[in-house]
PDB file of C-alpha atoms in Angstrom:
ATOM      1  CA  UNK Q  20       9.124 -16.272   5.848  1.00 61.00           C
ATOM      2  CA  UNK Q  21       7.184 -16.961   9.061  1.00 69.00           C
ATOM      3  CA  UNK Q  22       5.571 -13.508   8.896  1.00 64.00           C
ATOM      4  CA  UNK Q  23       4.484 -14.123   5.303  1.00 67.00           C
ATOM      5  CA  UNK Q  24       2.842 -17.413   6.304  1.00 66.00           C
ATOM      6  CA  UNK Q  25       1.139 -15.758   9.276  1.00 62.00           C
ATOM      7  CA  UNK Q  26      -0.232 -12.913   7.127  1.00 61.00           C
ATOM      8  CA  UNK Q  27      -1.484 -15.409   4.556  1.00 64.00           C
ATOM      9  CA  UNK Q  28      -3.163 -17.529   7.268  1.00 65.00           C
ATOM     10  CA  UNK Q  29      -4.886 -14.480   8.787  1.00 61.00           C
ATOM     11  CA  UNK Q  30      -6.199 -13.440   5.370  1.00 62.00           C
ATOM     12  CA  UNK Q  31      -7.538 -16.902   4.550  1.00 63.00           C
ATOM     13  CA  UNK Q  32      -9.126 -17.332   7.987  1.00 60.00           C
ATOM     14  CA  UNK Q  33     -10.791 -13.937   7.850  1.00 60.00           C
ATOM     15  CA  UNK Q  34     -12.276 -14.616   4.417  1.00 58.00           C
ATOM     16  CA  UNK Q  35     -13.513 -18.069   5.483  1.00 57.00           C
ATOM     17  CA  UNK Q  36     -14.938 -16.890   8.810  1.00 55.00           C
ATOM     18  CA  UNK Q  37     -16.604 -13.832   7.327  1.00 52.00           C
ATOM     19  CA  UNK Q  38     -17.939 -15.721   4.314  1.00 51.00           C
ATOM     20  CA  UNK Q  39     -20.516 -17.613   6.399  1.00 52.00           C
ATOM     21  CA  UNK Q  40     -22.412 -14.428   7.312  1.00 52.00           C
ATOM     22  CA  UNK Q  41     -24.950 -12.863   4.922  1.00 55.00           C
ATOM     23  CA  UNK Q  42     -23.992  -9.361   6.113  1.00 83.00           C
ATOM     24  CA  UNK Q  43     -20.857  -9.136   4.020  1.00 88.00           C
ATOM     25  CA  UNK Q  44     -19.517  -7.718   0.795  1.00 90.00           C
ATOM     26  CA  UNK Q  45     -16.493  -8.800  -1.260  1.00 94.00           C
ATOM     27  CA  UNK Q  46     -15.065  -6.849  -4.159  1.00 95.00           C
ATOM     28  CA  UNK Q  47     -12.213  -5.303  -6.069  1.00 96.00           C
ATOM     29  CA  UNK Q  48     -10.451  -2.123  -5.032  1.00 94.00           C
ATOM     30  CA  UNK Q  49      -8.452   0.277  -7.216  1.00 96.00           C
ATOM     31  CA  UNK Q  50      -6.761   3.527  -6.299  1.00 94.00           C
ATOM     32  CA  UNK Q  51      -3.865   5.910  -6.801  1.00 94.00           C
ATOM     33  CA  UNK Q  52      -0.745   6.429  -4.677  1.00 90.00           C
ATOM     34  CA  UNK Q  53       1.117   9.733  -4.506  1.00 90.00           C
ATOM     35  CA  UNK Q  54       4.509   9.136  -2.855  1.00 86.00           C
ATOM     36  CA  UNK Q  55       7.683  11.130  -2.379  1.00 81.00           C
ATOM     37  CA  UNK Q  56      11.099  10.784  -0.730  1.00 76.00           C
ATOM     38  CA  UNK Q  57      12.329  13.520   1.598  1.00 73.00           C
ATOM     39  CA  UNK Q  58      16.039  13.612   2.485  1.00 70.00           C
ATOM     40  CA  UNK Q  59      17.959  16.664   3.762  1.00 69.00           C
ATOM     41  CA  UNK Q  60      20.866  16.223   1.328  1.00 66.00           C
ATOM     42  CA  UNK Q  61      18.601  16.073  -1.733  1.00 63.00           C
ATOM     43  CA  UNK Q  62      18.181  19.216  -3.841  1.00 61.00           C
ATOM     44  CA  UNK Q  63      15.080  18.174  -5.728  1.00 63.00           C
ATOM     45  CA  UNK Q  64      12.500  15.467  -5.287  1.00 65.00           C
ATOM     46  CA  UNK Q  65       9.455  14.675  -7.366  1.00 77.00           C
ATOM     47  CA  UNK Q  66       6.341  12.791  -6.478  1.00 80.00           C
ATOM     48  CA  UNK Q  67       5.654   9.426  -8.115  1.00 84.00           C
ATOM     49  CA  UNK Q  68       2.133   8.510  -9.068  1.00 89.00           C
ATOM     50  CA  UNK Q  69       1.494   4.790  -8.756  1.00 91.00           C
ATOM     51  CA  UNK Q  70      -1.538   2.578  -8.357  1.00 94.00           C
ATOM     52  CA  UNK Q  71      -2.900   0.071  -5.908  1.00 94.00           C
ATOM     53  CA  UNK Q  72      -5.308  -2.739  -6.644  1.00 97.00           C
ATOM     54  CA  UNK Q  73      -6.605  -5.783  -4.865  1.00 96.00           C
ATOM     55  CA  UNK Q  74      -9.421  -7.524  -3.055  1.00 97.00           C
ATOM     56  CA  UNK Q  75     -11.401  -6.560   0.018  1.00 96.00           C
ATOM     57  CA  UNK Q  76     -13.994  -8.274   2.170  1.00 95.00           C
ATOM     58  CA  UNK Q  77     -16.291  -6.132   4.317  1.00 94.00           C
ATOM     59  CA  UNK Q  78     -17.997  -7.899   7.212  1.00 93.00           C
ATOM     60  CA  UNK Q  79     -20.737  -5.998   9.015  1.00 93.00           C
ATOM     61  CA  UNK Q  80     -20.644  -6.544  12.773  1.00 92.00           C
ATOM     62  CA  UNK Q  81     -23.652  -4.261  13.290  1.00 91.00           C
ATOM     63  CA  UNK Q  82     -25.699  -2.090  10.953  1.00 89.00           C
ATOM     64  CA  UNK Q  83     -23.109   0.722  11.111  1.00 91.00           C
ATOM     65  CA  UNK Q  84     -19.836  -1.012  12.086  1.00 94.00           C
ATOM     66  CA  UNK Q  85     -17.745  -3.259   9.856  1.00 95.00           C
ATOM     67  CA  UNK Q  86     -14.320  -4.900   9.634  1.00 96.00           C
ATOM     68  CA  UNK Q  87     -12.610  -4.899   6.244  1.00 95.00           C
ATOM     69  CA  UNK Q  88      -9.443  -6.927   5.569  1.00 96.00           C
ATOM     70  CA  UNK Q  89      -7.788  -6.252   2.215  1.00 95.00           C
ATOM     71  CA  UNK Q  90      -5.000  -7.677   0.066  1.00 96.00           C
ATOM     72  CA  UNK Q  91      -3.444  -5.025  -2.193  1.00 96.00           C
ATOM     73  CA  UNK Q  92      -0.614  -4.666  -4.690  1.00 96.00           C
ATOM     74  CA  UNK Q  93       0.790  -1.151  -4.344  1.00 95.00           C
ATOM     75  CA  UNK Q  94       3.335   0.885  -6.351  1.00 93.00           C
ATOM     76  CA  UNK Q  95       5.350   3.606  -4.607  1.00 91.00           C
ATOM     77  CA  UNK Q  96       8.539   5.551  -5.222  1.00 86.00           C
ATOM     78  CA  UNK Q  97      10.036   8.903  -6.163  1.00 84.00           C
ATOM     79  CA  UNK Q  98      12.378  10.691  -8.526  1.00 80.00           C
ATOM     80  CA  UNK Q  99      15.286  12.362  -6.716  1.00 77.00           C
ATOM     81  CA  UNK Q 100      18.061  14.726  -7.851  1.00 74.00           C
ATOM     82  CA  UNK Q 101      21.313  14.454  -5.852  1.00 69.00           C
ATOM     83  CA  UNK Q 102      24.047  17.103  -5.864  1.00 69.00           C
ATOM     84  CA  UNK Q 103      26.813  15.256  -3.982  1.00 62.00           C
ATOM     85  CA  UNK Q 104      26.898  14.723  -0.212  1.00 56.00           C
ATOM     86  CA  UNK Q 105      24.294  11.995   0.241  1.00 53.00           C
ATOM     87  CA  UNK Q 106      25.755   9.816  -2.503  1.00 54.00           C
ATOM     88  CA  UNK Q 107      29.092  10.205  -4.216  1.00 61.00           C
ATOM     89  CA  UNK Q 108      28.536  12.104  -7.417  1.00 64.00           C
ATOM     90  CA  UNK Q 109      25.330  13.681  -8.575  1.00 71.00           C
ATOM     91  CA  UNK Q 110      22.429  12.791 -10.779  1.00 75.00           C
ATOM     92  CA  UNK Q 111      18.755  12.033 -10.955  1.00 78.00           C
ATOM     93  CA  UNK Q 112      17.492   8.650  -9.815  1.00 79.00           C
ATOM     94  CA  UNK Q 113      14.049   7.101 -10.083  1.00 83.00           C
ATOM     95  CA  UNK Q 114      12.985   4.720  -7.308  1.00 86.00           C
ATOM     96  CA  UNK Q 115      10.186   2.237  -8.025  1.00 90.00           C
ATOM     97  CA  UNK Q 116       8.957   0.128  -5.106  1.00 91.00           C
ATOM     98  CA  UNK Q 117       6.301  -2.597  -5.291  1.00 94.00           C
ATOM     99  CA  UNK Q 118       4.537  -3.794  -2.141  1.00 96.00           C
ATOM    100  CA  UNK Q 119       2.039  -6.402  -1.047  1.00 96.00           C
ATOM    101  CA  UNK Q 120      -0.075  -4.662   1.610  1.00 95.00           C
ATOM    102  CA  UNK Q 121      -2.591  -6.218   3.984  1.00 96.00           C
ATOM    103  CA  UNK Q 122      -4.655  -3.585   5.823  1.00 96.00           C
ATOM    104  CA  UNK Q 123      -7.359  -4.538   8.322  1.00 96.00           C
ATOM    105  CA  UNK Q 124      -9.757  -1.621   8.670  1.00 96.00           C
ATOM    106  CA  UNK Q 125     -12.416  -0.900  11.270  1.00 96.00           C
ATOM    107  CA  UNK Q 126     -15.220   1.019   9.559  1.00 96.00           C
ATOM    108  CA  UNK Q 127     -18.005   3.179  10.976  1.00 96.00           C
ATOM    109  CA  UNK Q 128     -20.874   4.233   8.734  1.00 91.00           C
ATOM    110  CA  UNK Q 129     -21.899   7.863   9.159  1.00 92.00           C
ATOM    111  CA  UNK Q 130     -24.943   8.681   7.036  1.00 88.00           C
ATOM    112  CA  UNK Q 131     -23.820   8.079   3.438  1.00 89.00           C
ATOM    113  CA  UNK Q 132     -20.076   7.559   3.963  1.00 91.00           C
ATOM    114  CA  UNK Q 133     -17.626   5.495   6.019  1.00 89.00           C
ATOM    115  CA  UNK Q 134     -14.823   6.523   8.349  1.00 95.00           C
ATOM    116  CA  UNK Q 135     -12.137   3.842   8.494  1.00 95.00           C
ATOM    117  CA  UNK Q 136      -8.855   3.293  10.310  1.00 97.00           C
ATOM    118  CA  UNK Q 137      -6.615   0.395  11.173  1.00 96.00           C
ATOM    119  CA  UNK Q 138      -3.198  -1.209  10.940  1.00 96.00           C
ATOM    120  CA  UNK Q 139      -1.573  -2.742   7.898  1.00 92.00           C
ATOM    121  CA  UNK Q 140       1.400  -4.917   7.111  1.00 95.00           C
ATOM    122  CA  UNK Q 141       3.462  -4.305   3.998  1.00 95.00           C
ATOM    123  CA  UNK Q 142       5.900  -6.651   2.303  1.00 95.00           C
ATOM    124  CA  UNK Q 143       8.396  -5.116  -0.151  1.00 94.00           C
ATOM    125  CA  UNK Q 144       8.215  -7.264  -3.288  1.00 95.00           C
ATOM    126  CA  UNK Q 145      10.701  -5.473  -5.541  1.00 94.00           C
ATOM    127  CA  UNK Q 146      12.925  -2.396  -5.855  1.00 91.00           C
ATOM    128  CA  UNK Q 147      14.086  -0.807  -9.088  1.00 91.00           C
ATOM    129  CA  UNK Q 148      16.510   2.162  -9.000  1.00 84.00           C
ATOM    130  CA  UNK Q 149      17.216   3.790 -12.351  1.00 84.00           C
ATOM    131  CA  UNK Q 150      19.830   6.443 -13.110  1.00 79.00           C
ATOM    132  CA  UNK Q 151      17.798   8.827 -15.276  1.00 73.00           C
ATOM    133  CA  UNK Q 152      20.898  10.778 -16.392  1.00 70.00           C
ATOM    134  CA  UNK Q 153      22.765   7.632 -17.513  1.00 62.00           C
ATOM    135  CA  UNK Q 154      23.258   7.582 -21.291  1.00 52.00           C
ATOM    136  CA  UNK Q 155      23.963   3.827 -21.380  1.00 49.00           C
TER     137      UNK Q 155
END
């Protein structure tokens, strides 16, 4: 719980501090996630396509350098076929994971595009595991 409060405080402070400068941009962000699960004992695994969406705030430190904190909701997961070994029994299971992610990106503008990198914190909000082969 302390980490959640710290992440929230950092987000609020960054938006307040950056909001006073005219060299900034705030907006919405949408994208796609392509995730998979790789385990040695699994015979088949399939990629899950999810989405991410949220808010960002880009603060320009110079003409070509910016800091961009974000708050995103992100879906991840996979569909996996087990043939004994890893779990007792066999079957196909679908994993759906929902995250709250808070990346803080350093951005460098090169001509007409940006190169960005930075750390992020992710908080697992929910997990749903479904037995695809289950008739009930």
